[in-house]
Amino acid sequence: MSASKLFVTVFPDAEAQALQWWLVMDGVLKAKGCDTDPLLAAGLKLPSAENEPIVHIALLSTALGIVRWHDPLDDITEQQALAAARLVAQENSLDVENLHIAAVADDAGQVATASVGKDVIASGLVRLQALGIDSDVIVPAGWLIAPEEDTVVEADFGFEKLLRAQQMIIPDEPSLRAHLVGDGSVTILPEASVDQALVNAADSGTLNLRSGAFAKKAERSMTAPQRRLLGWLAVAALVISLLIPVVQLVKYHWAIADAETAALAAAKPVIGPAESVDEADRLLNERLIRENRGNIAFSVPASALFSAVQQTQGVSIERISYRKDGTVLAGLTAVRNEDINPALIALQNAGFLITATPRTDATGSSKADITVRAP
């Protein structure tokens, strides 16, 4: 993890808590303090407004979490060892349902776990976010202190004193010191060494509690070349979407032209050469009229007339005749004129041109003299 700016604060466990903070720039501790608004006190903008990324590390008080070391099992991978260590840490906890565990292999090959309540992590993250801080790492404060062989180190971070040994991180409380350290030697770490440990916080392998369900969401952003590529892809998609209907229209035009050429070729032996399909259609109709064929043939309008009459109850044909122009003349009879109307409507719906002249004969029957012509 590298950045030109490193901002370290205490992980909060109370509302409106004054938090100790340290600002590291280019590997040098530039400022530190203790304030309720660390960003403002350090003269930093919100991370989203910074031109350069800021790595934020939150130090978890030793009193809030427990760090344990576990002997690795033989013939297993590091991931399996970490999983096994988490299970052991769960077994040693009295509140498994509220337990959040992080695990890491230290420089000596030992597996270490840090256990803390889920409610502690969740509430602390909310408080930091209210201050405009979204932590990258949450680490037990004592983890930053390098252990010394056969020696207990006392480190004062300002917000707490702690004791660090090769496999021990505990608060520096008289009862714990007497029980776990006894008459053993304790080395007091100078303030400058504590500050240097904070400067190096981002470079060491970290027992990071910002993991699992509390892992920081990765920010996704596009580079300038990626944005340009996306823009060109959008333009290409637009051009293609416009070209598709144009290509289809051209294909349809070609298909119509081919169909017209084939139609003119098929009609040439019958009607002779023609300049266009419309002209060929006109010439063909003229020939059909001359030969009494096509739509002007008697069978076309006559069959439509008989079909309409058969579908109309109480109507009959009393006479029918035919003219060479394709017109069928007929006389229909019924009890009432209204009974004839459905037959006439059926002929019209079938696309035939009709005329009808109603009349009444001497017996009182309704008559209609009609003409039927195909369009």
mmCIF file of C-alpha atoms in Angstrom:
data_model
loop_
_atom_site.group_PDB
_atom_site.id
_atom_site.type_symbol
_atom_site.label_atom_id
_atom_site.label_comp_id
_atom_site.label_asym_id
_atom_site.label_seq_id
_atom_site.Cartn_x
_atom_site.Cartn_y
_atom_site.Cartn_z
ATOM 1 C CA MET A 1 0.000 0.000 0.000
ATOM 2 C CA SER A 2 1.656 3.229 -1.107
ATOM 3 C CA ALA A 3 0.558 6.845 -1.198
ATOM 4 C CA SER A 4 2.201 10.218 -0.843
ATOM 5 C CA LYS A 5 -0.012 10.929 2.170
ATOM 6 C CA LEU A 6 -0.696 8.656 5.114
ATOM 7 C CA PHE A 7 -3.213 9.687 7.751
ATOM 8 C CA VAL A 8 -3.384 7.674 10.972
ATOM 9 C CA THR A 9 -6.075 8.128 13.615
ATOM 10 C CA VAL A 10 -7.417 6.279 16.613
ATOM 11 C CA PHE A 11 -10.385 4.019 15.871
ATOM 12 C CA PRO A 12 -13.271 5.693 17.771
ATOM 13 C CA ASP A 13 -15.333 3.853 20.379
ATOM 14 C CA ALA A 14 -17.454 6.775 21.630
ATOM 15 C CA GLU A 15 -19.463 9.687 20.263
ATOM 16 C CA ALA A 16 -17.753 13.093 19.815
ATOM 17 C CA GLN A 17 -14.459 11.528 20.816
ATOM 18 C CA ALA A 18 -11.259 13.503 20.461
ATOM 19 C CA LEU A 19 -9.047 11.320 18.277
ATOM 20 C CA GLN A 20 -5.279 11.341 18.152
ATOM 21 C CA TRP A 21 -3.969 11.696 14.629
ATOM 22 C CA TRP A 22 -0.693 11.621 12.720
ATOM 23 C CA LEU A 23 -0.073 12.989 9.212
ATOM 24 C CA VAL A 24 2.733 11.393 7.205
ATOM 25 C CA MET A 25 3.808 12.936 3.887
ATOM 26 C CA ASP A 26 6.490 11.425 1.663
ATOM 27 C CA GLY A 27 7.698 9.174 4.471
ATOM 28 C CA VAL A 28 8.023 11.981 7.030
ATOM 29 C CA LEU A 29 5.794 12.701 10.033
ATOM 30 C CA LYS A 30 4.601 16.228 9.316
ATOM 31 C CA ALA A 31 2.056 16.837 12.062
ATOM 32 C CA LYS A 32 0.113 15.182 14.877
ATOM 33 C CA GLY A 33 -2.522 16.164 17.384
ATOM 34 C CA CYS A 34 -5.739 15.202 19.139
ATOM 35 C CA ASP A 35 -9.027 16.696 17.941
ATOM 36 C CA THR A 36 -12.693 15.854 17.454
ATOM 37 C CA ASP A 37 -12.299 16.631 13.727
ATOM 38 C CA PRO A 38 -8.931 15.180 12.721
ATOM 39 C CA LEU A 39 -9.181 16.025 9.004
ATOM 40 C CA LEU A 40 -9.895 19.668 9.704
ATOM 41 C CA ALA A 41 -7.149 19.840 12.320
ATOM 42 C CA ALA A 42 -4.644 18.290 9.897
ATOM 43 C CA GLY A 43 -5.632 20.743 7.157
ATOM 44 C CA LEU A 44 -6.802 17.987 4.829
ATOM 45 C CA LYS A 45 -9.683 18.039 2.399
ATOM 46 C CA LEU A 46 -12.159 15.206 2.219
ATOM 47 C CA PRO A 47 -10.525 12.215 0.503
ATOM 48 C CA SER A 48 -12.876 12.548 -2.498
ATOM 49 C CA ALA A 49 -11.641 16.108 -3.057
ATOM 50 C CA GLU A 50 -7.925 15.316 -2.831
ATOM 51 C CA ASN A 51 -5.873 15.310 -6.005
ATOM 52 C CA GLU A 52 -3.609 12.625 -4.517
ATOM 53 C CA PRO A 53 -4.874 9.552 -2.692
ATOM 54 C CA ILE A 54 -4.681 9.429 1.078
ATOM 55 C CA VAL A 55 -4.226 6.120 2.859
ATOM 56 C CA HIS A 56 -6.055 6.097 6.162
ATOM 57 C CA ILE A 57 -5.125 3.701 8.953
ATOM 58 C CA ALA A 58 -7.197 3.473 12.120
ATOM 59 C CA LEU A 59 -5.490 2.195 15.282
ATOM 60 C CA LEU A 60 -7.676 -0.109 17.375
ATOM 61 C CA SER A 61 -7.149 0.205 21.086
ATOM 62 C CA THR A 62 -5.664 -2.921 22.665
ATOM 63 C CA ALA A 63 -8.515 -2.903 25.166
ATOM 64 C CA LEU A 64 -11.102 -3.334 22.372
ATOM 65 C CA GLY A 65 -9.667 -6.419 20.677
ATOM 66 C CA ILE A 66 -7.652 -9.517 21.465
ATOM 67 C CA VAL A 67 -4.605 -10.583 19.471
ATOM 68 C CA ARG A 68 -3.637 -14.271 19.635
ATOM 69 C CA TRP A 69 -0.877 -16.352 18.068
ATOM 70 C CA HIS A 70 -1.498 -19.880 16.833
ATOM 71 C CA ASP A 71 0.923 -22.681 16.028
ATOM 72 C CA PRO A 72 0.489 -23.640 12.362
ATOM 73 C CA LEU A 73 -0.459 -27.209 11.496
ATOM 74 C CA ASP A 74 1.817 -29.351 9.352
ATOM 75 C CA ASP A 75 1.288 -29.911 5.629
ATOM 76 C CA ILE A 76 -1.345 -27.225 5.097
ATOM 77 C CA THR A 77 -1.377 -24.080 3.004
ATOM 78 C CA GLU A 78 -1.242 -20.582 4.444
ATOM 79 C CA GLN A 79 -4.921 -20.030 3.668
ATOM 80 C CA GLN A 80 -5.827 -23.245 5.478
ATOM 81 C CA ALA A 81 -3.701 -22.166 8.439
ATOM 82 C CA LEU A 82 -5.496 -18.804 8.569
ATOM 83 C CA ALA A 83 -8.888 -20.521 8.448
ATOM 84 C CA ALA A 84 -7.873 -22.906 11.229
ATOM 85 C CA ALA A 85 -6.672 -19.988 13.351
ATOM 86 C CA ARG A 86 -10.011 -18.235 12.924
ATOM 87 C CA LEU A 87 -11.809 -21.362 14.160
ATOM 88 C CA VAL A 88 -9.586 -21.498 17.238
ATOM 89 C CA ALA A 89 -10.227 -17.824 17.935
ATOM 90 C CA GLN A 90 -13.974 -18.475 17.726
ATOM 91 C CA GLU A 91 -13.708 -21.353 20.181
ATOM 92 C CA ASN A 92 -11.966 -19.050 22.669
ATOM 93 C CA SER A 93 -14.661 -16.378 22.416
ATOM 94 C CA LEU A 94 -17.705 -16.044 24.673
ATOM 95 C CA ASP A 95 -19.741 -14.152 22.057
ATOM 96 C CA VAL A 96 -19.277 -15.973 18.758
ATOM 97 C CA GLU A 97 -22.307 -14.392 17.052
ATOM 98 C CA ASN A 98 -20.890 -10.895 17.585
ATOM 99 C CA LEU A 99 -17.304 -11.788 16.697
ATOM 100 C CA HIS A 100 -15.248 -10.359 13.833
ATOM 101 C CA ILE A 101 -11.855 -11.976 13.226
ATOM 102 C CA ALA A 102 -8.904 -11.048 11.032
ATOM 103 C CA ALA A 103 -5.920 -13.336 10.516
ATOM 104 C CA VAL A 104 -2.415 -12.971 9.075
ATOM 105 C CA ALA A 105 0.897 -14.817 9.037
ATOM 106 C CA ASP A 106 3.643 -12.786 10.729
ATOM 107 C CA ASP A 107 7.319 -12.537 9.755
ATOM 108 C CA ALA A 108 8.189 -15.544 11.941
ATOM 109 C CA GLY A 109 5.691 -17.768 10.155
ATOM 110 C CA GLN A 110 3.282 -17.773 13.073
ATOM 111 C CA VAL A 111 -0.405 -17.161 12.439
ATOM 112 C CA ALA A 112 -1.934 -14.286 14.386
ATOM 113 C CA THR A 113 -5.601 -13.378 14.780
ATOM 114 C CA ALA A 114 -7.316 -10.258 16.033
ATOM 115 C CA SER A 115 -10.805 -10.644 17.499
ATOM 116 C CA VAL A 116 -13.210 -7.766 18.117
ATOM 117 C CA GLY A 117 -16.960 -7.318 18.415
ATOM 118 C CA LYS A 118 -18.822 -6.676 15.183
ATOM 119 C CA ASP A 119 -20.735 -3.876 16.903
ATOM 120 C CA VAL A 120 -17.454 -2.163 17.813
ATOM 121 C CA ILE A 121 -16.245 -2.199 14.199
ATOM 122 C CA ALA A 122 -19.617 -1.176 12.748
ATOM 123 C CA SER A 123 -20.174 1.772 15.100
ATOM 124 C CA GLY A 124 -16.571 2.956 14.778
ATOM 125 C CA LEU A 125 -16.770 2.972 10.977
ATOM 126 C CA VAL A 126 -19.959 5.020 11.126
ATOM 127 C CA ARG A 127 -18.287 7.580 13.381
ATOM 128 C CA LEU A 128 -15.268 7.841 11.091
ATOM 129 C CA GLN A 129 -17.461 8.236 8.015
ATOM 130 C CA ALA A 130 -19.322 11.035 9.783
ATOM 131 C CA LEU A 131 -15.932 12.787 9.941
ATOM 132 C CA GLY A 132 -15.346 12.216 6.218
ATOM 133 C CA ILE A 133 -12.944 9.302 6.747
ATOM 134 C CA ASP A 134 -13.292 5.911 5.088
ATOM 135 C CA SER A 135 -10.536 3.763 6.571
ATOM 136 C CA ASP A 136 -8.374 1.559 4.383
ATOM 137 C CA VAL A 137 -6.962 -0.416 7.314
ATOM 138 C CA ILE A 138 -8.020 -1.047 10.900
ATOM 139 C CA VAL A 139 -5.139 -2.535 12.840
ATOM 140 C CA PRO A 140 -4.480 -3.211 16.561
ATOM 141 C CA ALA A 141 -2.155 -0.439 17.687
ATOM 142 C CA GLY A 142 0.382 -2.867 19.194
ATOM 143 C CA TRP A 143 0.798 -4.649 15.862
ATOM 144 C CA LEU A 144 2.788 -1.653 14.554
ATOM 145 C CA ILE A 145 5.486 -2.161 17.216
ATOM 146 C CA ALA A 146 8.178 -4.628 16.182
ATOM 147 C CA PRO A 147 8.762 -7.191 18.983
ATOM 148 C CA GLU A 148 12.216 -7.753 20.485
ATOM 149 C CA GLU A 149 13.512 -11.178 21.403
ATOM 150 C CA ASP A 150 13.207 -12.052 25.123
ATOM 151 C CA THR A 151 12.111 -8.508 25.873
ATOM 152 C CA VAL A 152 8.790 -6.802 26.532
ATOM 153 C CA VAL A 153 8.454 -3.411 24.891
ATOM 154 C CA GLU A 154 6.369 -0.623 26.407
ATOM 155 C CA ALA A 155 4.948 1.781 23.807
ATOM 156 C CA ASP A 156 2.974 4.946 24.511
ATOM 157 C CA PHE A 157 0.769 6.061 21.613
ATOM 158 C CA GLY A 158 -0.734 8.926 23.591
ATOM 159 C CA PHE A 159 -4.226 7.481 23.730
ATOM 160 C CA GLU A 160 -2.984 4.301 25.493
ATOM 161 C CA LYS A 161 0.091 2.498 26.752
ATOM 162 C CA LEU A 162 0.622 -1.095 25.716
ATOM 163 C CA LEU A 163 3.071 -3.935 26.165
ATOM 164 C CA ARG A 164 4.426 -5.806 23.144
ATOM 165 C CA ALA A 165 6.323 -9.081 23.117
ATOM 166 C CA GLN A 166 6.924 -11.664 20.418
ATOM 167 C CA GLN A 167 3.525 -13.262 20.968
ATOM 168 C CA MET A 168 1.773 -10.752 23.209
ATOM 169 C CA ILE A 169 -0.056 -7.445 22.810
ATOM 170 C CA ILE A 170 -1.821 -6.268 25.994
ATOM 171 C CA PRO A 171 -2.792 -2.978 27.641
ATOM 172 C CA ASP A 172 -0.157 -1.745 30.086
ATOM 173 C CA GLU A 173 -2.232 -2.210 33.219
ATOM 174 C CA PRO A 174 -0.645 -3.009 36.579
ATOM 175 C CA SER A 175 -2.558 -6.233 37.088
ATOM 176 C CA LEU A 176 -1.771 -7.563 33.603
ATOM 177 C CA ARG A 177 1.878 -6.483 33.841
ATOM 178 C CA ALA A 178 2.296 -8.212 37.155
ATOM 179 C CA HIS A 179 0.608 -11.396 35.933
ATOM 180 C CA LEU A 180 2.102 -11.676 32.420
ATOM 181 C CA VAL A 181 5.439 -9.883 32.753
ATOM 182 C CA GLY A 182 6.313 -10.242 36.418
ATOM 183 C CA ASP A 183 9.944 -9.358 37.059
ATOM 184 C CA GLY A 184 10.874 -9.589 33.360
ATOM 185 C CA SER A 185 12.648 -6.707 31.750
ATOM 186 C CA VAL A 186 10.553 -4.049 30.020
ATOM 187 C CA THR A 187 12.036 -1.718 27.423
ATOM 188 C CA ILE A 188 10.388 1.672 27.103
ATOM 189 C CA LEU A 189 10.178 2.656 23.472
ATOM 190 C CA PRO A 190 11.165 6.285 22.807
ATOM 191 C CA GLU A 191 8.550 8.619 21.343
ATOM 192 C CA ALA A 192 10.600 8.964 18.157
ATOM 193 C CA SER A 193 10.500 5.174 17.676
ATOM 194 C CA VAL A 194 6.722 5.159 18.160
ATOM 195 C CA ASP A 195 6.425 7.932 15.546
ATOM 196 C CA GLN A 196 8.629 5.944 13.167
ATOM 197 C CA ALA A 197 6.406 2.905 13.623
ATOM 198 C CA LEU A 198 3.456 5.050 12.580
ATOM 199 C CA VAL A 199 5.405 6.320 9.537
ATOM 200 C CA ASN A 200 6.039 2.696 8.496
ATOM 201 C CA ALA A 201 2.466 1.592 9.196
ATOM 202 C CA ALA A 202 1.508 1.298 5.536
ATOM 203 C CA ASP A 203 4.556 -0.766 4.558
ATOM 204 C CA SER A 204 4.308 -3.691 6.969
ATOM 205 C CA GLY A 205 2.170 -6.792 6.682
ATOM 206 C CA THR A 206 -0.993 -5.731 8.435
ATOM 207 C CA LEU A 207 -3.436 -7.587 10.644
ATOM 208 C CA ASN A 208 -6.301 -5.759 8.972
ATOM 209 C CA LEU A 209 -9.730 -5.786 10.625
ATOM 210 C CA ARG A 210 -11.170 -3.895 7.638
ATOM 211 C CA SER A 211 -11.902 -7.253 6.070
ATOM 212 C CA GLY A 212 -14.673 -9.768 5.523
ATOM 213 C CA ALA A 213 -18.081 -8.155 5.977
ATOM 214 C CA PHE A 214 -16.348 -4.836 6.810
ATOM 215 C CA ALA A 215 -13.998 -4.785 3.811
ATOM 216 C CA LYS A 216 -13.752 -1.425 2.093
ATOM 217 C CA LYS A 217 -15.616 -1.259 -1.186
ATOM 218 C CA ALA A 218 -13.268 -0.872 -4.102
ATOM 219 C CA GLU A 219 -13.645 2.416 -5.957
ATOM 220 C CA ARG A 220 -13.938 1.911 -9.686
ATOM 221 C CA SER A 221 -12.823 4.667 -11.983
ATOM 222 C CA MET A 222 -11.915 4.950 -15.648
ATOM 223 C CA THR A 223 -8.720 6.354 -17.018
ATOM 224 C CA ALA A 224 -8.727 8.977 -19.751
ATOM 225 C CA PRO A 225 -7.897 6.405 -22.481
ATOM 226 C CA GLN A 226 -10.715 4.170 -21.221
ATOM 227 C CA ARG A 227 -13.160 7.087 -21.356
ATOM 228 C CA ARG A 228 -12.067 7.918 -24.902
ATOM 229 C CA LEU A 229 -12.453 4.266 -25.915
ATOM 230 C CA LEU A 230 -15.930 4.187 -24.367
ATOM 231 C CA GLY A 231 -16.852 7.346 -26.288
ATOM 232 C CA TRP A 232 -15.669 5.879 -29.588
ATOM 233 C CA LEU A 233 -17.575 2.665 -28.871
ATOM 234 C CA ALA A 234 -20.741 4.685 -28.235
ATOM 235 C CA VAL A 235 -20.255 6.558 -31.530
ATOM 236 C CA ALA A 236 -19.637 3.269 -33.347
ATOM 237 C CA ALA A 237 -22.779 1.746 -31.829
ATOM 238 C CA LEU A 238 -24.805 4.786 -32.947
ATOM 239 C CA VAL A 239 -23.411 4.633 -36.508
ATOM 240 C CA ILE A 240 -24.101 0.890 -36.722
ATOM 241 C CA SER A 241 -27.653 1.349 -35.429
ATOM 242 C CA LEU A 242 -28.247 3.968 -38.131
ATOM 243 C CA LEU A 243 -26.631 1.882 -40.865
ATOM 244 C CA ILE A 244 -28.752 -1.212 -40.198
ATOM 245 C CA PRO A 245 -32.052 0.295 -41.493
ATOM 246 C CA VAL A 246 -30.195 1.967 -44.373
ATOM 247 C CA VAL A 247 -28.698 -1.364 -45.438
ATOM 248 C CA GLN A 248 -32.112 -3.017 -45.122
ATOM 249 C CA LEU A 249 -33.689 -0.337 -47.305
ATOM 250 C CA VAL A 250 -30.993 -0.844 -49.935
ATOM 251 C CA LYS A 251 -31.565 -4.616 -49.819
ATOM 252 C CA TYR A 252 -35.319 -4.103 -50.149
ATOM 253 C CA HIS A 253 -34.750 -1.761 -53.096
ATOM 254 C CA TRP A 254 -32.569 -4.347 -54.814
ATOM 255 C CA ALA A 255 -35.122 -7.099 -54.100
ATOM 256 C CA ILE A 256 -37.956 -4.990 -55.546
ATOM 257 C CA ALA A 257 -35.874 -4.181 -58.613
ATOM 258 C CA ASP A 258 -35.111 -7.896 -59.135
ATOM 259 C CA ALA A 259 -38.807 -8.791 -58.681
ATOM 260 C CA GLU A 260 -39.889 -6.137 -61.217
ATOM 261 C CA THR A 261 -37.309 -7.369 -63.732
ATOM 262 C CA ALA A 262 -38.534 -10.956 -63.292
ATOM 263 C CA ALA A 263 -42.187 -9.845 -63.654
ATOM 264 C CA LEU A 264 -41.463 -7.930 -66.858
ATOM 265 C CA ALA A 265 -39.574 -10.932 -68.236
ATOM 266 C CA ALA A 266 -42.527 -13.242 -67.425
ATOM 267 C CA ALA A 267 -45.058 -10.823 -68.981
ATOM 268 C CA LYS A 268 -43.098 -10.178 -72.191
ATOM 269 C CA PRO A 269 -44.245 -13.350 -74.018
ATOM 270 C CA VAL A 270 -47.874 -12.468 -73.226
ATOM 271 C CA ILE A 271 -48.106 -8.700 -73.720
ATOM 272 C CA GLY A 272 -44.804 -7.855 -75.407
ATOM 273 C CA PRO A 273 -42.124 -5.477 -74.114
ATOM 274 C CA ALA A 274 -43.119 -2.973 -71.410
ATOM 275 C CA GLU A 275 -41.211 -0.104 -69.799
ATOM 276 C CA SER A 276 -42.509 -0.636 -66.257
ATOM 277 C CA VAL A 277 -44.588 -2.923 -64.108
ATOM 278 C CA ASP A 278 -47.470 -0.426 -64.148
ATOM 279 C CA GLU A 279 -47.465 -0.418 -67.949
ATOM 280 C CA ALA A 280 -47.332 -4.228 -68.017
ATOM 281 C CA ASP A 281 -50.275 -4.405 -65.607
ATOM 282 C CA ARG A 282 -52.307 -2.038 -67.813
ATOM 283 C CA LEU A 283 -51.552 -3.958 -70.981
ATOM 284 C CA LEU A 284 -52.424 -7.252 -69.309
ATOM 285 C CA ASN A 285 -55.766 -5.895 -68.086
ATOM 286 C CA GLU A 286 -56.578 -4.638 -71.559
ATOM 287 C CA ARG A 287 -55.892 -8.081 -73.018
ATOM 288 C CA LEU A 288 -58.018 -9.786 -70.358
ATOM 289 C CA ILE A 289 -60.866 -7.408 -71.140
ATOM 290 C CA ARG A 290 -60.582 -8.184 -74.849
ATOM 291 C CA GLU A 291 -60.599 -11.921 -74.132
ATOM 292 C CA ASN A 292 -63.273 -11.735 -71.405
ATOM 293 C CA ARG A 293 -60.908 -13.167 -68.788
ATOM 294 C CA GLY A 294 -59.575 -12.184 -65.414
ATOM 295 C CA ASN A 295 -61.705 -10.218 -62.989
ATOM 296 C CA ILE A 296 -64.241 -9.363 -65.736
ATOM 297 C CA ALA A 297 -65.040 -13.035 -66.358
ATOM 298 C CA PHE A 298 -68.636 -13.907 -65.526
ATOM 299 C CA SER A 299 -67.672 -16.437 -62.858
ATOM 300 C CA VAL A 300 -65.965 -13.862 -60.608
ATOM 301 C CA PRO A 301 -68.832 -11.450 -59.807
ATOM 302 C CA ALA A 302 -71.486 -14.160 -60.287
ATOM 303 C CA SER A 303 -69.960 -16.486 -57.710
ATOM 304 C CA ALA A 304 -69.675 -13.608 -55.257
ATOM 305 C CA LEU A 305 -73.375 -12.763 -55.812
ATOM 306 C CA PHE A 306 -74.547 -16.334 -55.270
ATOM 307 C CA SER A 307 -72.386 -16.658 -52.151
ATOM 308 C CA ALA A 308 -73.834 -13.465 -50.637
ATOM 309 C CA VAL A 309 -77.417 -14.539 -51.365
ATOM 310 C CA GLN A 310 -76.873 -17.992 -49.862
ATOM 311 C CA GLN A 311 -75.672 -16.396 -46.635
ATOM 312 C CA THR A 312 -78.726 -14.084 -46.431
ATOM 313 C CA GLN A 313 -81.941 -15.690 -45.252
ATOM 314 C CA GLY A 314 -85.154 -14.951 -47.221
ATOM 315 C CA VAL A 315 -83.429 -13.531 -50.342
ATOM 316 C CA SER A 316 -83.467 -15.198 -53.768
ATOM 317 C CA ILE A 317 -82.285 -14.416 -57.305
ATOM 318 C CA GLU A 318 -85.096 -14.236 -59.832
ATOM 319 C CA ARG A 319 -83.005 -13.316 -62.892
ATOM 320 C CA ILE A 320 -79.344 -12.769 -63.840
ATOM 321 C CA SER A 321 -77.517 -11.555 -66.954
ATOM 322 C CA TYR A 322 -73.987 -10.549 -67.982
ATOM 323 C CA ARG A 323 -72.357 -7.763 -70.003
ATOM 324 C CA LYS A 324 -69.031 -8.011 -71.816
ATOM 325 C CA ASP A 325 -67.518 -5.282 -69.642
ATOM 326 C CA GLY A 326 -67.652 -7.709 -66.718
ATOM 327 C CA THR A 327 -70.871 -6.432 -65.109
ATOM 328 C CA VAL A 328 -73.441 -8.911 -63.751
ATOM 329 C CA LEU A 329 -77.049 -7.667 -63.711
ATOM 330 C CA ALA A 330 -79.429 -9.425 -61.344
ATOM 331 C CA GLY A 331 -82.833 -9.090 -59.751
ATOM 332 C CA LEU A 332 -83.207 -9.958 -56.082
ATOM 333 C CA THR A 333 -86.468 -10.560 -54.248
ATOM 334 C CA ALA A 334 -87.403 -10.704 -50.570
ATOM 335 C CA VAL A 335 -90.293 -9.977 -48.237
ATOM 336 C CA ARG A 336 -88.789 -6.626 -47.183
ATOM 337 C CA ASN A 337 -86.145 -4.353 -48.570
ATOM 338 C CA GLU A 338 -84.255 -4.638 -45.268
ATOM 339 C CA ASP A 339 -83.795 -8.358 -45.930
ATOM 340 C CA ILE A 340 -81.820 -7.622 -49.111
ATOM 341 C CA ASN A 341 -79.355 -5.196 -47.453
ATOM 342 C CA PRO A 342 -77.133 -7.884 -45.790
ATOM 343 C CA ALA A 343 -76.451 -9.453 -49.211
ATOM 344 C CA LEU A 344 -75.473 -6.083 -50.689
ATOM 345 C CA ILE A 345 -73.213 -5.331 -47.697
ATOM 346 C CA ALA A 346 -71.509 -8.728 -48.080
ATOM 347 C CA LEU A 347 -70.740 -7.939 -51.760
ATOM 348 C CA GLN A 348 -69.296 -4.555 -50.826
ATOM 349 C CA ASN A 349 -67.148 -6.078 -48.058
ATOM 350 C CA ALA A 350 -65.804 -8.558 -50.629
ATOM 351 C CA GLY A 351 -64.533 -5.591 -52.680
ATOM 352 C CA PHE A 352 -67.129 -5.587 -55.484
ATOM 353 C CA LEU A 353 -68.659 -2.439 -56.952
ATOM 354 C CA ILE A 354 -72.458 -2.574 -56.771
ATOM 355 C CA THR A 355 -75.505 -0.485 -57.545
ATOM 356 C CA ALA A 356 -79.016 -1.249 -56.282
ATOM 357 C CA THR A 357 -82.453 0.111 -57.256
ATOM 358 C CA PRO A 358 -85.221 -1.030 -54.875
ATOM 359 C CA ARG A 359 -88.849 -1.429 -56.003
ATOM 360 C CA THR A 360 -92.069 -3.238 -55.052
ATOM 361 C CA ASP A 361 -94.057 -5.461 -57.433
ATOM 362 C CA ALA A 362 -97.850 -5.850 -57.699
ATOM 363 C CA THR A 363 -97.920 -8.580 -55.034
ATOM 364 C CA GLY A 364 -96.158 -6.351 -52.483
ATOM 365 C CA SER A 365 -92.841 -8.251 -52.558
ATOM 366 C CA SER A 366 -89.652 -6.229 -52.311
ATOM 367 C CA LYS A 367 -87.397 -6.253 -55.345
ATOM 368 C CA ALA A 368 -83.948 -4.887 -56.095
ATOM 369 C CA ASP A 369 -82.302 -4.448 -59.491
ATOM 370 C CA ILE A 370 -78.554 -4.643 -58.874
ATOM 371 C CA THR A 371 -75.276 -4.603 -60.793
ATOM 372 C CA VAL A 372 -72.122 -6.308 -59.562
ATOM 373 C CA ARG A 373 -68.680 -5.578 -60.988
ATOM 374 C CA ALA A 374 -65.260 -6.719 -59.939
ATOM 375 C CA PRO A 375 -62.847 -3.884 -59.099
#
